[in-house]
Amino acid sequence: MGCETMKRALLVGIDRYRNFSSLTGCGNDAAALRALLARNEDDSLNFQCKLMVGDIERDDLVAGVTSLFAGGADVGLLYFAGHGTVVNGDVALTTTDGTRQTPGVKFGEVLELIAGSTVREVVVILDCCFSGSAGRIPALSPDSVHLRSGVSMLTASRSDQTSKEVLGRGIFSTYLEAGLNGGAADVLGNVTVASLYAYLSESFGAWDQRPTFKANIDRLQELRKCNPTIPLPTLISLVDWFPTSDHVFALDPSYEPDAAPVHVKNQAVFKQLQMCRANKLIEPVGEEHMYYAAMHSTGCILTALGKHYWQLAKRGNL
């Protein structure tokens, strides 16, 4: 247990406001994400989550964020859904007791807590209006950003955009949930902040709110582990089937399951090659389908993505 990565997440969803219009989806969004972040798809433990919804005042939020970034964890994740208010070029995470003069907790205050934290890896996800302003340093220039090493941020919109709700859910957080549920996973099932951004960026069009991604990192921390679409032993076997990255793996009818006589070993390999084909790691030579490559005794080769995983297997990095 002592060698395991300690991960904790604070999930904040504020729908009720005294001096701003009420929202409907923030608490739902935070609760939905807690279910995904608390456990991986195989039900193994992931983040230890704390949920804050309902009436959240400024002091409550400051206390929660301070506790999140206190010592004792390797990874800290802050998710906030609610109103965002621009204050002198910064964005304030607006709290239930916020006013036009003092909306809540300015993100600059959050960055100060992060800067002094011993938590090595920090992920911040903001689903609020004008969230793209988070991390900016207006005193330097409108586009200047400073993030401590190990910090990455996903925001629902640019600094000049609002973030929309539909049918009791935030649009950004709905896509975020889908990404964590496998949409942003690689073939090994890993979901990272970078893969989430790629997934989210494709989910919004040119006329929509645009998510932003800011980071100062030298490694990608897994946010969630989904079931792999290709088993790890199959990926490792790529270097056995393809001695070089440009090798043509020869096929013949003995690999096809319906062929006679039955060749159990070849058919077991072919099943794995078919999984690689479905995930765009290999492609048949001279044929559209692997079946005809086997029946016509051609072969298959690694795609560019397949060569990437071949290299990882070759170096022992899988």
PDB file of C-alpha atoms in Angstrom:
ATOM      1  CA  MET A   1       0.000   0.000   0.000  1.00  0.00           C
ATOM      2  CA  GLY A   2       2.863   2.384   0.787  1.00  0.00           C
ATOM      3  CA  CYS A   3       4.025   2.441  -2.843  1.00  0.00           C
ATOM      4  CA  GLU A   4       0.611   3.236  -4.312  1.00  0.00           C
ATOM      5  CA  THR A   5      -0.071   6.681  -5.732  1.00  0.00           C
ATOM      6  CA  MET A   6      -2.307   8.692  -3.415  1.00  0.00           C
ATOM      7  CA  LYS A   7      -4.890  10.582  -5.456  1.00  0.00           C
ATOM      8  CA  ARG A   8      -7.629  12.856  -4.188  1.00  0.00           C
ATOM      9  CA  ALA A   9     -10.232  14.967  -5.945  1.00  0.00           C
ATOM     10  CA  LEU A  10     -12.462  17.849  -4.844  1.00  0.00           C
ATOM     11  CA  LEU A  11     -15.605  18.107  -6.965  1.00  0.00           C
ATOM     12  CA  VAL A  12     -17.587  21.327  -6.548  1.00  0.00           C
ATOM     13  CA  GLY A  13     -20.985  22.003  -8.110  1.00  0.00           C
ATOM     14  CA  ILE A  14     -22.860  25.194  -7.159  1.00  0.00           C
ATOM     15  CA  ASP A  15     -26.383  25.754  -8.465  1.00  0.00           C
ATOM     16  CA  ARG A  16     -27.806  28.090  -5.797  1.00  0.00           C
ATOM     17  CA  TYR A  17     -26.844  31.765  -5.671  1.00  0.00           C
ATOM     18  CA  ARG A  18     -28.174  34.693  -3.654  1.00  0.00           C
ATOM     19  CA  ASN A  19     -27.073  37.489  -5.981  1.00  0.00           C
ATOM     20  CA  PHE A  20     -26.707  35.679  -9.310  1.00  0.00           C
ATOM     21  CA  SER A  21     -29.118  33.626 -11.405  1.00  0.00           C
ATOM     22  CA  SER A  22     -29.566  30.016 -10.334  1.00  0.00           C
ATOM     23  CA  LEU A  23     -28.140  27.126 -12.344  1.00  0.00           C
ATOM     24  CA  THR A  24     -29.473  23.586 -12.722  1.00  0.00           C
ATOM     25  CA  GLY A  25     -26.704  21.238 -13.832  1.00  0.00           C
ATOM     26  CA  CYS A  26     -23.623  21.901 -11.692  1.00  0.00           C
ATOM     27  CA  GLY A  27     -24.455  19.582  -8.815  1.00  0.00           C
ATOM     28  CA  ASN A  28     -25.479  16.878 -11.284  1.00  0.00           C
ATOM     29  CA  ASP A  29     -22.204  17.285 -13.169  1.00  0.00           C
ATOM     30  CA  ALA A  30     -20.062  17.037 -10.040  1.00  0.00           C
ATOM     31  CA  ALA A  31     -21.918  13.946  -8.829  1.00  0.00           C
ATOM     32  CA  ALA A  32     -21.628  12.229 -12.219  1.00  0.00           C
ATOM     33  CA  LEU A  33     -17.882  12.861 -12.359  1.00  0.00           C
ATOM     34  CA  ARG A  34     -17.357  11.600  -8.805  1.00  0.00           C
ATOM     35  CA  ALA A  35     -18.775   8.217  -9.813  1.00  0.00           C
ATOM     36  CA  LEU A  36     -16.267   7.968 -12.679  1.00  0.00           C
ATOM     37  CA  LEU A  37     -13.214   9.330 -10.873  1.00  0.00           C
ATOM     38  CA  ALA A  38     -13.669   7.304  -7.689  1.00  0.00           C
ATOM     39  CA  ARG A  39     -13.197   3.977  -9.468  1.00  0.00           C
ATOM     40  CA  ASN A  40     -11.678   2.748 -12.708  1.00  0.00           C
ATOM     41  CA  GLU A  41     -13.765   0.754 -15.157  1.00  0.00           C
ATOM     42  CA  ASP A  42     -12.611  -2.523 -13.583  1.00  0.00           C
ATOM     43  CA  ASP A  43     -13.932  -1.158 -10.244  1.00  0.00           C
ATOM     44  CA  SER A  44     -10.460  -0.682  -8.756  1.00  0.00           C
ATOM     45  CA  LEU A  45      -9.960   2.384  -6.559  1.00  0.00           C
ATOM     46  CA  ASN A  46      -8.859   5.596  -8.279  1.00  0.00           C
ATOM     47  CA  PHE A  47      -9.321   9.053  -6.709  1.00  0.00           C
ATOM     48  CA  GLN A  48     -10.513   9.525  -3.142  1.00  0.00           C
ATOM     49  CA  CYS A  49     -13.265  12.034  -3.852  1.00  0.00           C
ATOM     50  CA  LYS A  50     -14.933  14.759  -1.822  1.00  0.00           C
ATOM     51  CA  LEU A  51     -18.162  16.208  -3.206  1.00  0.00           C
ATOM     52  CA  MET A  52     -19.282  19.760  -2.427  1.00  0.00           C
ATOM     53  CA  VAL A  53     -22.727  20.710  -3.768  1.00  0.00           C
ATOM     54  CA  GLY A  54     -25.617  22.882  -2.671  1.00  0.00           C
ATOM     55  CA  ASP A  55     -24.936  26.134  -0.788  1.00  0.00           C
ATOM     56  CA  ILE A  56     -21.156  26.632  -0.928  1.00  0.00           C
ATOM     57  CA  GLU A  57     -19.915  29.901   0.541  1.00  0.00           C
ATOM     58  CA  ARG A  58     -16.538  31.470  -0.103  1.00  0.00           C
ATOM     59  CA  ASP A  59     -15.024  30.275   3.184  1.00  0.00           C
ATOM     60  CA  ASP A  60     -16.254  26.730   2.456  1.00  0.00           C
ATOM     61  CA  LEU A  61     -14.598  26.702  -0.951  1.00  0.00           C
ATOM     62  CA  VAL A  62     -11.334  28.144   0.355  1.00  0.00           C
ATOM     63  CA  ALA A  63     -11.267  25.504   3.107  1.00  0.00           C
ATOM     64  CA  GLY A  64     -11.968  22.710   0.630  1.00  0.00           C
ATOM     65  CA  VAL A  65      -9.284  23.807  -1.836  1.00  0.00           C
ATOM     66  CA  THR A  66      -6.776  24.331   0.992  1.00  0.00           C
ATOM     67  CA  SER A  67      -7.433  20.798   2.230  1.00  0.00           C
ATOM     68  CA  LEU A  68      -7.140  19.373  -1.286  1.00  0.00           C
ATOM     69  CA  PHE A  69      -3.677  20.818  -1.802  1.00  0.00           C
ATOM     70  CA  ALA A  70      -2.379  20.116   1.707  1.00  0.00           C
ATOM     71  CA  GLY A  71       0.376  17.502   2.022  1.00  0.00           C
ATOM     72  CA  GLY A  72      -0.205  13.771   1.902  1.00  0.00           C
ATOM     73  CA  ALA A  73      -1.223  13.216  -1.723  1.00  0.00           C
ATOM     74  CA  ASP A  74       0.690  12.650  -4.955  1.00  0.00           C
ATOM     75  CA  VAL A  75      -2.091  13.850  -7.270  1.00  0.00           C
ATOM     76  CA  GLY A  76      -4.771  16.467  -6.617  1.00  0.00           C
ATOM     77  CA  LEU A  77      -7.708  17.197  -8.914  1.00  0.00           C
ATOM     78  CA  LEU A  78      -9.997  20.223  -8.562  1.00  0.00           C
ATOM     79  CA  TYR A  79     -13.247  20.299 -10.521  1.00  0.00           C
ATOM     80  CA  PHE A  80     -15.504  23.355 -10.331  1.00  0.00           C
ATOM     81  CA  ALA A  81     -18.898  23.838 -11.976  1.00  0.00           C
ATOM     82  CA  GLY A  82     -20.807  27.029 -11.348  1.00  0.00           C
ATOM     83  CA  HIS A  83     -20.803  30.699 -12.270  1.00  0.00           C
ATOM     84  CA  GLY A  84     -17.522  32.283 -13.310  1.00  0.00           C
ATOM     85  CA  THR A  85     -17.103  36.043 -12.976  1.00  0.00           C
ATOM     86  CA  VAL A  86     -14.322  38.103 -14.571  1.00  0.00           C
ATOM     87  CA  VAL A  87     -12.423  40.209 -12.011  1.00  0.00           C
ATOM     88  CA  ASN A  88      -9.540  42.363 -13.279  1.00  0.00           C
ATOM     89  CA  GLY A  89      -8.605  39.875 -15.982  1.00  0.00           C
ATOM     90  CA  ASP A  90      -8.885  36.885 -13.640  1.00  0.00           C
ATOM     91  CA  VAL A  91     -11.892  34.596 -13.233  1.00  0.00           C
ATOM     92  CA  ALA A  92     -13.570  34.190  -9.850  1.00  0.00           C
ATOM     93  CA  LEU A  93     -15.127  30.854  -8.938  1.00  0.00           C
ATOM     94  CA  THR A  94     -18.438  32.312  -7.842  1.00  0.00           C
ATOM     95  CA  THR A  95     -19.866  31.070  -4.544  1.00  0.00           C
ATOM     96  CA  THR A  96     -23.390  31.052  -3.111  1.00  0.00           C
ATOM     97  CA  ASP A  97     -22.710  34.180  -1.027  1.00  0.00           C
ATOM     98  CA  GLY A  98     -20.898  35.990  -3.845  1.00  0.00           C
ATOM     99  CA  THR A  99     -21.716  39.570  -4.765  1.00  0.00           C
ATOM    100  CA  ARG A 100     -20.866  41.667  -7.815  1.00  0.00           C
ATOM    101  CA  GLN A 101     -18.041  43.257  -5.828  1.00  0.00           C
ATOM    102  CA  THR A 102     -16.754  40.013  -4.247  1.00  0.00           C
ATOM    103  CA  PRO A 103     -17.989  37.117  -6.408  1.00  0.00           C
ATOM    104  CA  GLY A 104     -16.089  34.333  -4.695  1.00  0.00           C
ATOM    105  CA  VAL A 105     -12.604  32.844  -4.927  1.00  0.00           C
ATOM    106  CA  LYS A 106     -10.390  34.368  -7.608  1.00  0.00           C
ATOM    107  CA  PHE A 107      -8.422  31.735  -9.461  1.00  0.00           C
ATOM    108  CA  GLY A 108      -5.245  33.612  -8.618  1.00  0.00           C
ATOM    109  CA  GLU A 109      -5.898  32.610  -4.998  1.00  0.00           C
ATOM    110  CA  VAL A 110      -6.186  28.973  -6.063  1.00  0.00           C
ATOM    111  CA  LEU A 111      -2.890  29.251  -7.937  1.00  0.00           C
ATOM    112  CA  GLU A 112      -1.226  30.611  -4.794  1.00  0.00           C
ATOM    113  CA  LEU A 113      -2.357  27.529  -2.860  1.00  0.00           C
ATOM    114  CA  ILE A 114      -1.125  25.277  -5.671  1.00  0.00           C
ATOM    115  CA  ALA A 115       2.237  27.084  -5.811  1.00  0.00           C
ATOM    116  CA  GLY A 116       2.839  26.391  -2.134  1.00  0.00           C
ATOM    117  CA  SER A 117       1.577  22.802  -2.251  1.00  0.00           C
ATOM    118  CA  THR A 118       3.706  19.663  -1.986  1.00  0.00           C
ATOM    119  CA  VAL A 119       1.226  17.757  -4.195  1.00  0.00           C
ATOM    120  CA  ARG A 120       3.384  16.931  -7.223  1.00  0.00           C
ATOM    121  CA  GLU A 121       0.713  16.573  -9.909  1.00  0.00           C
ATOM    122  CA  VAL A 122      -2.269  18.944 -10.013  1.00  0.00           C
ATOM    123  CA  VAL A 123      -5.182  18.868 -12.456  1.00  0.00           C
ATOM    124  CA  VAL A 124      -7.768  21.661 -12.551  1.00  0.00           C
ATOM    125  CA  ILE A 125     -10.998  21.350 -14.538  1.00  0.00           C
ATOM    126  CA  LEU A 126     -13.270  24.390 -14.713  1.00  0.00           C
ATOM    127  CA  ASP A 127     -16.788  24.331 -16.159  1.00  0.00           C
ATOM    128  CA  CYS A 128     -17.783  27.953 -15.761  1.00  0.00           C
ATOM    129  CA  CYS A 129     -18.180  31.042 -17.911  1.00  0.00           C
ATOM    130  CA  PHE A 130     -14.971  32.848 -18.908  1.00  0.00           C
ATOM    131  CA  SER A 131     -12.919  29.974 -17.454  1.00  0.00           C
ATOM    132  CA  GLY A 132     -10.239  30.476 -20.091  1.00  0.00           C
ATOM    133  CA  SER A 133      -9.118  33.510 -18.042  1.00  0.00           C
ATOM    134  CA  ALA A 134      -7.871  31.197 -15.284  1.00  0.00           C
ATOM    135  CA  GLY A 135      -4.119  31.325 -14.827  1.00  0.00           C
ATOM    136  CA  ARG A 136      -3.601  34.591 -16.713  1.00  0.00           C
ATOM    137  CA  ILE A 137      -1.321  37.324 -15.384  1.00  0.00           C
ATOM    138  CA  PRO A 138      -2.858  40.615 -16.601  1.00  0.00           C
ATOM    139  CA  ALA A 139       0.020  42.665 -15.125  1.00  0.00           C
ATOM    140  CA  LEU A 140       2.378  41.061 -17.659  1.00  0.00           C
ATOM    141  CA  SER A 141       0.052  40.843 -20.664  1.00  0.00           C
ATOM    142  CA  PRO A 142      -3.513  39.655 -21.338  1.00  0.00           C
ATOM    143  CA  ASP A 143      -2.243  36.307 -22.622  1.00  0.00           C
ATOM    144  CA  SER A 144       0.507  35.620 -20.049  1.00  0.00           C
ATOM    145  CA  VAL A 145       0.034  32.401 -18.076  1.00  0.00           C
ATOM    146  CA  HIS A 146       2.088  31.018 -15.219  1.00  0.00           C
ATOM    147  CA  LEU A 147       1.601  27.472 -13.960  1.00  0.00           C
ATOM    148  CA  ARG A 148       3.830  25.706 -11.485  1.00  0.00           C
ATOM    149  CA  SER A 149       5.570  22.571 -12.733  1.00  0.00           C
ATOM    150  CA  GLY A 150       3.230  19.598 -12.619  1.00  0.00           C
ATOM    151  CA  VAL A 151       0.032  21.600 -13.171  1.00  0.00           C
ATOM    152  CA  SER A 152      -2.448  21.145 -16.010  1.00  0.00           C
ATOM    153  CA  MET A 153      -5.779  22.874 -16.611  1.00  0.00           C
ATOM    154  CA  LEU A 154      -8.839  22.135 -18.703  1.00  0.00           C
ATOM    155  CA  THR A 155     -11.460  24.859 -19.081  1.00  0.00           C
ATOM    156  CA  ALA A 156     -14.900  24.767 -20.628  1.00  0.00           C
ATOM    157  CA  SER A 157     -14.538  27.960 -22.645  1.00  0.00           C
ATOM    158  CA  ARG A 158     -12.231  30.762 -23.708  1.00  0.00           C
ATOM    159  CA  SER A 159     -11.812  33.897 -21.608  1.00  0.00           C
ATOM    160  CA  ASP A 160     -14.518  35.692 -23.624  1.00  0.00           C
ATOM    161  CA  GLN A 161     -17.094  32.901 -23.753  1.00  0.00           C
ATOM    162  CA  THR A 162     -19.902  31.587 -21.586  1.00  0.00           C
ATOM    163  CA  SER A 163     -20.408  27.911 -20.767  1.00  0.00           C
ATOM    164  CA  LYS A 164     -23.812  26.464 -21.536  1.00  0.00           C
ATOM    165  CA  GLU A 165     -26.217  24.111 -19.762  1.00  0.00           C
ATOM    166  CA  VAL A 166     -28.806  21.899 -21.467  1.00  0.00           C
ATOM    167  CA  LEU A 167     -31.451  19.793 -19.695  1.00  0.00           C
ATOM    168  CA  GLY A 168     -29.863  19.929 -16.278  1.00  0.00           C
ATOM    169  CA  ARG A 169     -26.288  19.239 -17.369  1.00  0.00           C
ATOM    170  CA  GLY A 170     -23.357  21.349 -18.500  1.00  0.00           C
ATOM    171  CA  ILE A 171     -22.483  20.641 -22.123  1.00  0.00           C
ATOM    172  CA  PHE A 172     -18.744  20.591 -21.394  1.00  0.00           C
ATOM    173  CA  SER A 173     -19.112  18.265 -18.404  1.00  0.00           C
ATOM    174  CA  THR A 174     -21.369  15.915 -20.349  1.00  0.00           C
ATOM    175  CA  TYR A 175     -18.622  15.458 -22.952  1.00  0.00           C
ATOM    176  CA  LEU A 176     -16.042  15.252 -20.151  1.00  0.00           C
ATOM    177  CA  GLU A 177     -18.004  12.400 -18.592  1.00  0.00           C
ATOM    178  CA  ALA A 178     -18.107  10.566 -21.924  1.00  0.00           C
ATOM    179  CA  GLY A 179     -14.352  11.022 -22.340  1.00  0.00           C
ATOM    180  CA  LEU A 180     -13.656   9.592 -18.874  1.00  0.00           C
ATOM    181  CA  ASN A 181     -16.009   6.726 -19.631  1.00  0.00           C
ATOM    182  CA  GLY A 182     -13.789   5.526 -22.478  1.00  0.00           C
ATOM    183  CA  GLY A 183     -14.174   8.065 -25.262  1.00  0.00           C
ATOM    184  CA  ALA A 184     -10.733   9.548 -24.547  1.00  0.00           C
ATOM    185  CA  ALA A 185      -8.980   6.269 -23.702  1.00  0.00           C
ATOM    186  CA  ASP A 186      -6.055   4.858 -25.687  1.00  0.00           C
ATOM    187  CA  VAL A 187      -5.875   1.171 -26.666  1.00  0.00           C
ATOM    188  CA  LEU A 188      -4.565   0.322 -23.186  1.00  0.00           C
ATOM    189  CA  GLY A 189      -7.508   2.133 -21.587  1.00  0.00           C
ATOM    190  CA  ASN A 190      -5.541   5.104 -20.250  1.00  0.00           C
ATOM    191  CA  VAL A 191      -7.356   8.457 -20.025  1.00  0.00           C
ATOM    192  CA  THR A 192      -5.082  11.474 -19.478  1.00  0.00           C
ATOM    193  CA  VAL A 193      -5.731  15.198 -19.333  1.00  0.00           C
ATOM    194  CA  ALA A 194      -4.203  15.547 -22.812  1.00  0.00           C
ATOM    195  CA  SER A 195      -6.383  12.816 -24.334  1.00  0.00           C
ATOM    196  CA  LEU A 196      -9.416  14.403 -22.656  1.00  0.00           C
ATOM    197  CA  TYR A 197      -8.614  17.743 -24.258  1.00  0.00           C
ATOM    198  CA  ALA A 198      -8.226  16.129 -27.683  1.00  0.00           C
ATOM    199  CA  TYR A 199     -11.612  14.439 -27.221  1.00  0.00           C
ATOM    200  CA  LEU A 200     -13.284  17.629 -25.963  1.00  0.00           C
ATOM    201  CA  SER A 201     -11.776  19.777 -28.710  1.00  0.00           C
ATOM    202  CA  GLU A 202     -13.306  17.520 -31.362  1.00  0.00           C
ATOM    203  CA  SER A 203     -16.680  17.584 -29.579  1.00  0.00           C
ATOM    204  CA  PHE A 204     -17.194  21.338 -30.083  1.00  0.00           C
ATOM    205  CA  GLY A 205     -17.535  23.084 -33.420  1.00  0.00           C
ATOM    206  CA  ALA A 206     -16.244  26.410 -34.702  1.00  0.00           C
ATOM    207  CA  TRP A 207     -19.399  28.243 -33.533  1.00  0.00           C
ATOM    208  CA  ASP A 208     -19.472  26.647 -30.078  1.00  0.00           C
ATOM    209  CA  GLN A 209     -17.728  27.429 -26.821  1.00  0.00           C
ATOM    210  CA  ARG A 210     -14.110  26.302 -27.141  1.00  0.00           C
ATOM    211  CA  PRO A 211     -12.354  24.348 -24.378  1.00  0.00           C
ATOM    212  CA  THR A 212      -8.790  25.383 -23.515  1.00  0.00           C
ATOM    213  CA  PHE A 213      -5.811  23.395 -22.242  1.00  0.00           C
ATOM    214  CA  LYS A 214      -2.859  24.848 -20.351  1.00  0.00           C
ATOM    215  CA  ALA A 215      -0.083  22.772 -18.842  1.00  0.00           C
ATOM    216  CA  ASN A 216       3.416  22.765 -17.432  1.00  0.00           C
ATOM    217  CA  ILE A 217       4.075  19.049 -17.211  1.00  0.00           C
ATOM    218  CA  ASP A 218       6.723  16.505 -18.168  1.00  0.00           C
ATOM    219  CA  ARG A 219       4.534  13.425 -17.704  1.00  0.00           C
ATOM    220  CA  LEU A 220       0.897  12.511 -18.239  1.00  0.00           C
ATOM    221  CA  GLN A 221      -0.918  11.286 -15.145  1.00  0.00           C
ATOM    222  CA  GLU A 222      -3.732   8.796 -15.718  1.00  0.00           C
ATOM    223  CA  LEU A 223      -7.040  10.318 -14.644  1.00  0.00           C
ATOM    224  CA  ARG A 224      -8.884   7.047 -15.149  1.00  0.00           C
ATOM    225  CA  LYS A 225      -8.205   3.533 -16.354  1.00  0.00           C
ATOM    226  CA  CYS A 226     -10.769   2.010 -18.718  1.00  0.00           C
ATOM    227  CA  ASN A 227     -10.791  -1.540 -20.010  1.00  0.00           C
ATOM    228  CA  PRO A 228      -8.199  -1.909 -22.783  1.00  0.00           C
ATOM    229  CA  THR A 229      -9.391  -2.563 -26.316  1.00  0.00           C
ATOM    230  CA  ILE A 230      -6.218  -4.597 -26.919  1.00  0.00           C
ATOM    231  CA  PRO A 231      -4.779  -6.780 -24.129  1.00  0.00           C
ATOM    232  CA  LEU A 232      -1.249  -5.846 -23.054  1.00  0.00           C
ATOM    233  CA  PRO A 233       0.183  -9.298 -23.979  1.00  0.00           C
ATOM    234  CA  THR A 234      -1.065  -8.750 -27.544  1.00  0.00           C
ATOM    235  CA  LEU A 235       0.722  -5.400 -27.805  1.00  0.00           C
ATOM    236  CA  ILE A 236       3.921  -6.919 -26.443  1.00  0.00           C
ATOM    237  CA  SER A 237       3.649  -9.707 -29.042  1.00  0.00           C
ATOM    238  CA  LEU A 238       3.906  -7.161 -31.867  1.00  0.00           C
ATOM    239  CA  VAL A 239       7.714  -7.421 -31.686  1.00  0.00           C
ATOM    240  CA  ASP A 240       7.466 -11.211 -32.101  1.00  0.00           C
ATOM    241  CA  TRP A 241       5.145 -11.062 -35.095  1.00  0.00           C
ATOM    242  CA  PHE A 242       6.978  -8.130 -36.690  1.00  0.00           C
ATOM    243  CA  PRO A 243      10.783  -8.480 -36.211  1.00  0.00           C
ATOM    244  CA  THR A 244      11.169  -5.021 -37.771  1.00  0.00           C
ATOM    245  CA  SER A 245       8.676  -2.185 -37.970  1.00  0.00           C
ATOM    246  CA  ASP A 246       8.433  -2.611 -41.766  1.00  0.00           C
ATOM    247  CA  HIS A 247       8.084  -6.392 -41.691  1.00  0.00           C
ATOM    248  CA  VAL A 248       5.251  -8.049 -43.658  1.00  0.00           C
ATOM    249  CA  PHE A 249       3.578 -10.723 -41.546  1.00  0.00           C
ATOM    250  CA  ALA A 250       2.746 -13.490 -44.009  1.00  0.00           C
ATOM    251  CA  LEU A 251      -0.780 -14.891 -43.878  1.00  0.00           C
ATOM    252  CA  ASP A 252      -2.339 -17.957 -45.455  1.00  0.00           C
ATOM    253  CA  PRO A 253      -5.691 -19.780 -45.216  1.00  0.00           C
ATOM    254  CA  SER A 254      -4.601 -21.659 -42.078  1.00  0.00           C
ATOM    255  CA  TYR A 255      -5.085 -18.425 -40.105  1.00  0.00           C
ATOM    256  CA  GLU A 256      -8.752 -18.114 -41.026  1.00  0.00           C
ATOM    257  CA  PRO A 257     -11.065 -19.766 -38.394  1.00  0.00           C
ATOM    258  CA  ASP A 258     -13.296 -21.410 -41.005  1.00  0.00           C
ATOM    259  CA  ALA A 259     -10.409 -23.013 -42.868  1.00  0.00           C
ATOM    260  CA  ALA A 260      -9.741 -26.757 -42.725  1.00  0.00           C
ATOM    261  CA  PRO A 261      -7.795 -28.402 -41.312  1.00  0.00           C
ATOM    262  CA  VAL A 262      -7.975 -26.353 -38.123  1.00  0.00           C
ATOM    263  CA  HIS A 263      -4.707 -24.707 -37.115  1.00  0.00           C
ATOM    264  CA  VAL A 264      -5.286 -23.653 -33.494  1.00  0.00           C
ATOM    265  CA  LYS A 265      -2.054 -21.668 -33.031  1.00  0.00           C
ATOM    266  CA  ASN A 266      -2.415 -19.644 -36.247  1.00  0.00           C
ATOM    267  CA  GLN A 267      -6.085 -18.958 -35.583  1.00  0.00           C
ATOM    268  CA  ALA A 268      -5.282 -17.683 -32.078  1.00  0.00           C
ATOM    269  CA  VAL A 269      -2.706 -15.295 -33.573  1.00  0.00           C
ATOM    270  CA  PHE A 270      -5.164 -14.200 -36.259  1.00  0.00           C
ATOM    271  CA  LYS A 271      -7.766 -13.313 -33.617  1.00  0.00           C
ATOM    272  CA  GLN A 272      -5.241 -10.992 -31.984  1.00  0.00           C
ATOM    273  CA  LEU A 273      -4.242  -9.501 -35.328  1.00  0.00           C
ATOM    274  CA  GLN A 274      -7.910  -8.803 -35.999  1.00  0.00           C
ATOM    275  CA  MET A 275      -8.089  -6.811 -32.738  1.00  0.00           C
ATOM    276  CA  CYS A 276      -5.058  -4.821 -33.853  1.00  0.00           C
ATOM    277  CA  ARG A 277      -6.722  -4.203 -37.200  1.00  0.00           C
ATOM    278  CA  ALA A 278      -9.906  -2.969 -35.479  1.00  0.00           C
ATOM    279  CA  ASN A 279      -7.787  -0.483 -33.519  1.00  0.00           C
ATOM    280  CA  LYS A 280      -5.855   0.680 -36.624  1.00  0.00           C
ATOM    281  CA  LEU A 281      -2.514  -0.808 -35.578  1.00  0.00           C
ATOM    282  CA  ILE A 282      -2.182  -3.058 -38.617  1.00  0.00           C
ATOM    283  CA  GLU A 283      -3.621  -3.240 -42.110  1.00  0.00           C
ATOM    284  CA  PRO A 284      -3.866  -6.041 -44.687  1.00  0.00           C
ATOM    285  CA  VAL A 285      -1.581  -6.045 -47.712  1.00  0.00           C
ATOM    286  CA  GLY A 286      -3.340  -5.697 -51.063  1.00  0.00           C
ATOM    287  CA  GLU A 287      -6.788  -6.442 -49.630  1.00  0.00           C
ATOM    288  CA  GLU A 288      -9.518  -4.487 -47.888  1.00  0.00           C
ATOM    289  CA  HIS A 289     -10.166  -7.131 -45.231  1.00  0.00           C
ATOM    290  CA  MET A 290      -7.932  -9.408 -43.170  1.00  0.00           C
ATOM    291  CA  TYR A 291     -10.054 -12.393 -44.240  1.00  0.00           C
ATOM    292  CA  TYR A 292      -9.061 -11.994 -47.879  1.00  0.00           C
ATOM    293  CA  ALA A 293      -5.431 -11.306 -46.927  1.00  0.00           C
ATOM    294  CA  ALA A 294      -5.428 -14.744 -45.276  1.00  0.00           C
ATOM    295  CA  MET A 295      -7.376 -16.539 -48.006  1.00  0.00           C
ATOM    296  CA  HIS A 296      -5.216 -15.013 -50.762  1.00  0.00           C
ATOM    297  CA  SER A 297      -1.969 -15.571 -48.810  1.00  0.00           C
ATOM    298  CA  THR A 298      -0.790 -11.959 -48.742  1.00  0.00           C
ATOM    299  CA  GLY A 299      -0.110 -10.561 -45.283  1.00  0.00           C
ATOM    300  CA  CYS A 300      -0.414  -7.559 -42.976  1.00  0.00           C
ATOM    301  CA  ILE A 301       1.811  -4.649 -41.959  1.00  0.00           C
ATOM    302  CA  LEU A 302       2.023  -2.166 -39.120  1.00  0.00           C
ATOM    303  CA  THR A 303       0.354   1.227 -39.526  1.00  0.00           C
ATOM    304  CA  ALA A 304       2.007   4.397 -38.216  1.00  0.00           C
ATOM    305  CA  LEU A 305       0.102   3.912 -34.943  1.00  0.00           C
ATOM    306  CA  GLY A 306       1.103   0.268 -34.894  1.00  0.00           C
ATOM    307  CA  LYS A 307       4.753   1.251 -35.305  1.00  0.00           C
ATOM    308  CA  HIS A 308       4.383   3.550 -32.312  1.00  0.00           C
ATOM    309  CA  TYR A 309       3.230   0.700 -30.079  1.00  0.00           C
ATOM    310  CA  TRP A 310       5.826  -1.608 -31.662  1.00  0.00           C
ATOM    311  CA  GLN A 311       8.519   0.854 -30.596  1.00  0.00           C
ATOM    312  CA  LEU A 312       7.100   1.005 -27.070  1.00  0.00           C
ATOM    313  CA  ALA A 313       7.098  -2.791 -26.857  1.00  0.00           C
ATOM    314  CA  LYS A 314      10.611  -2.970 -28.321  1.00  0.00           C
ATOM    315  CA  ARG A 315      11.936  -0.559 -25.671  1.00  0.00           C
ATOM    316  CA  GLY A 316      10.062  -2.314 -22.860  1.00  0.00           C
ATOM    317  CA  ASN A 317       7.915   0.741 -22.168  1.00  0.00           C
ATOM    318  CA  LEU A 318       4.562  -1.004 -22.107  1.00  0.00           C
TER     319      LEU A 318
END
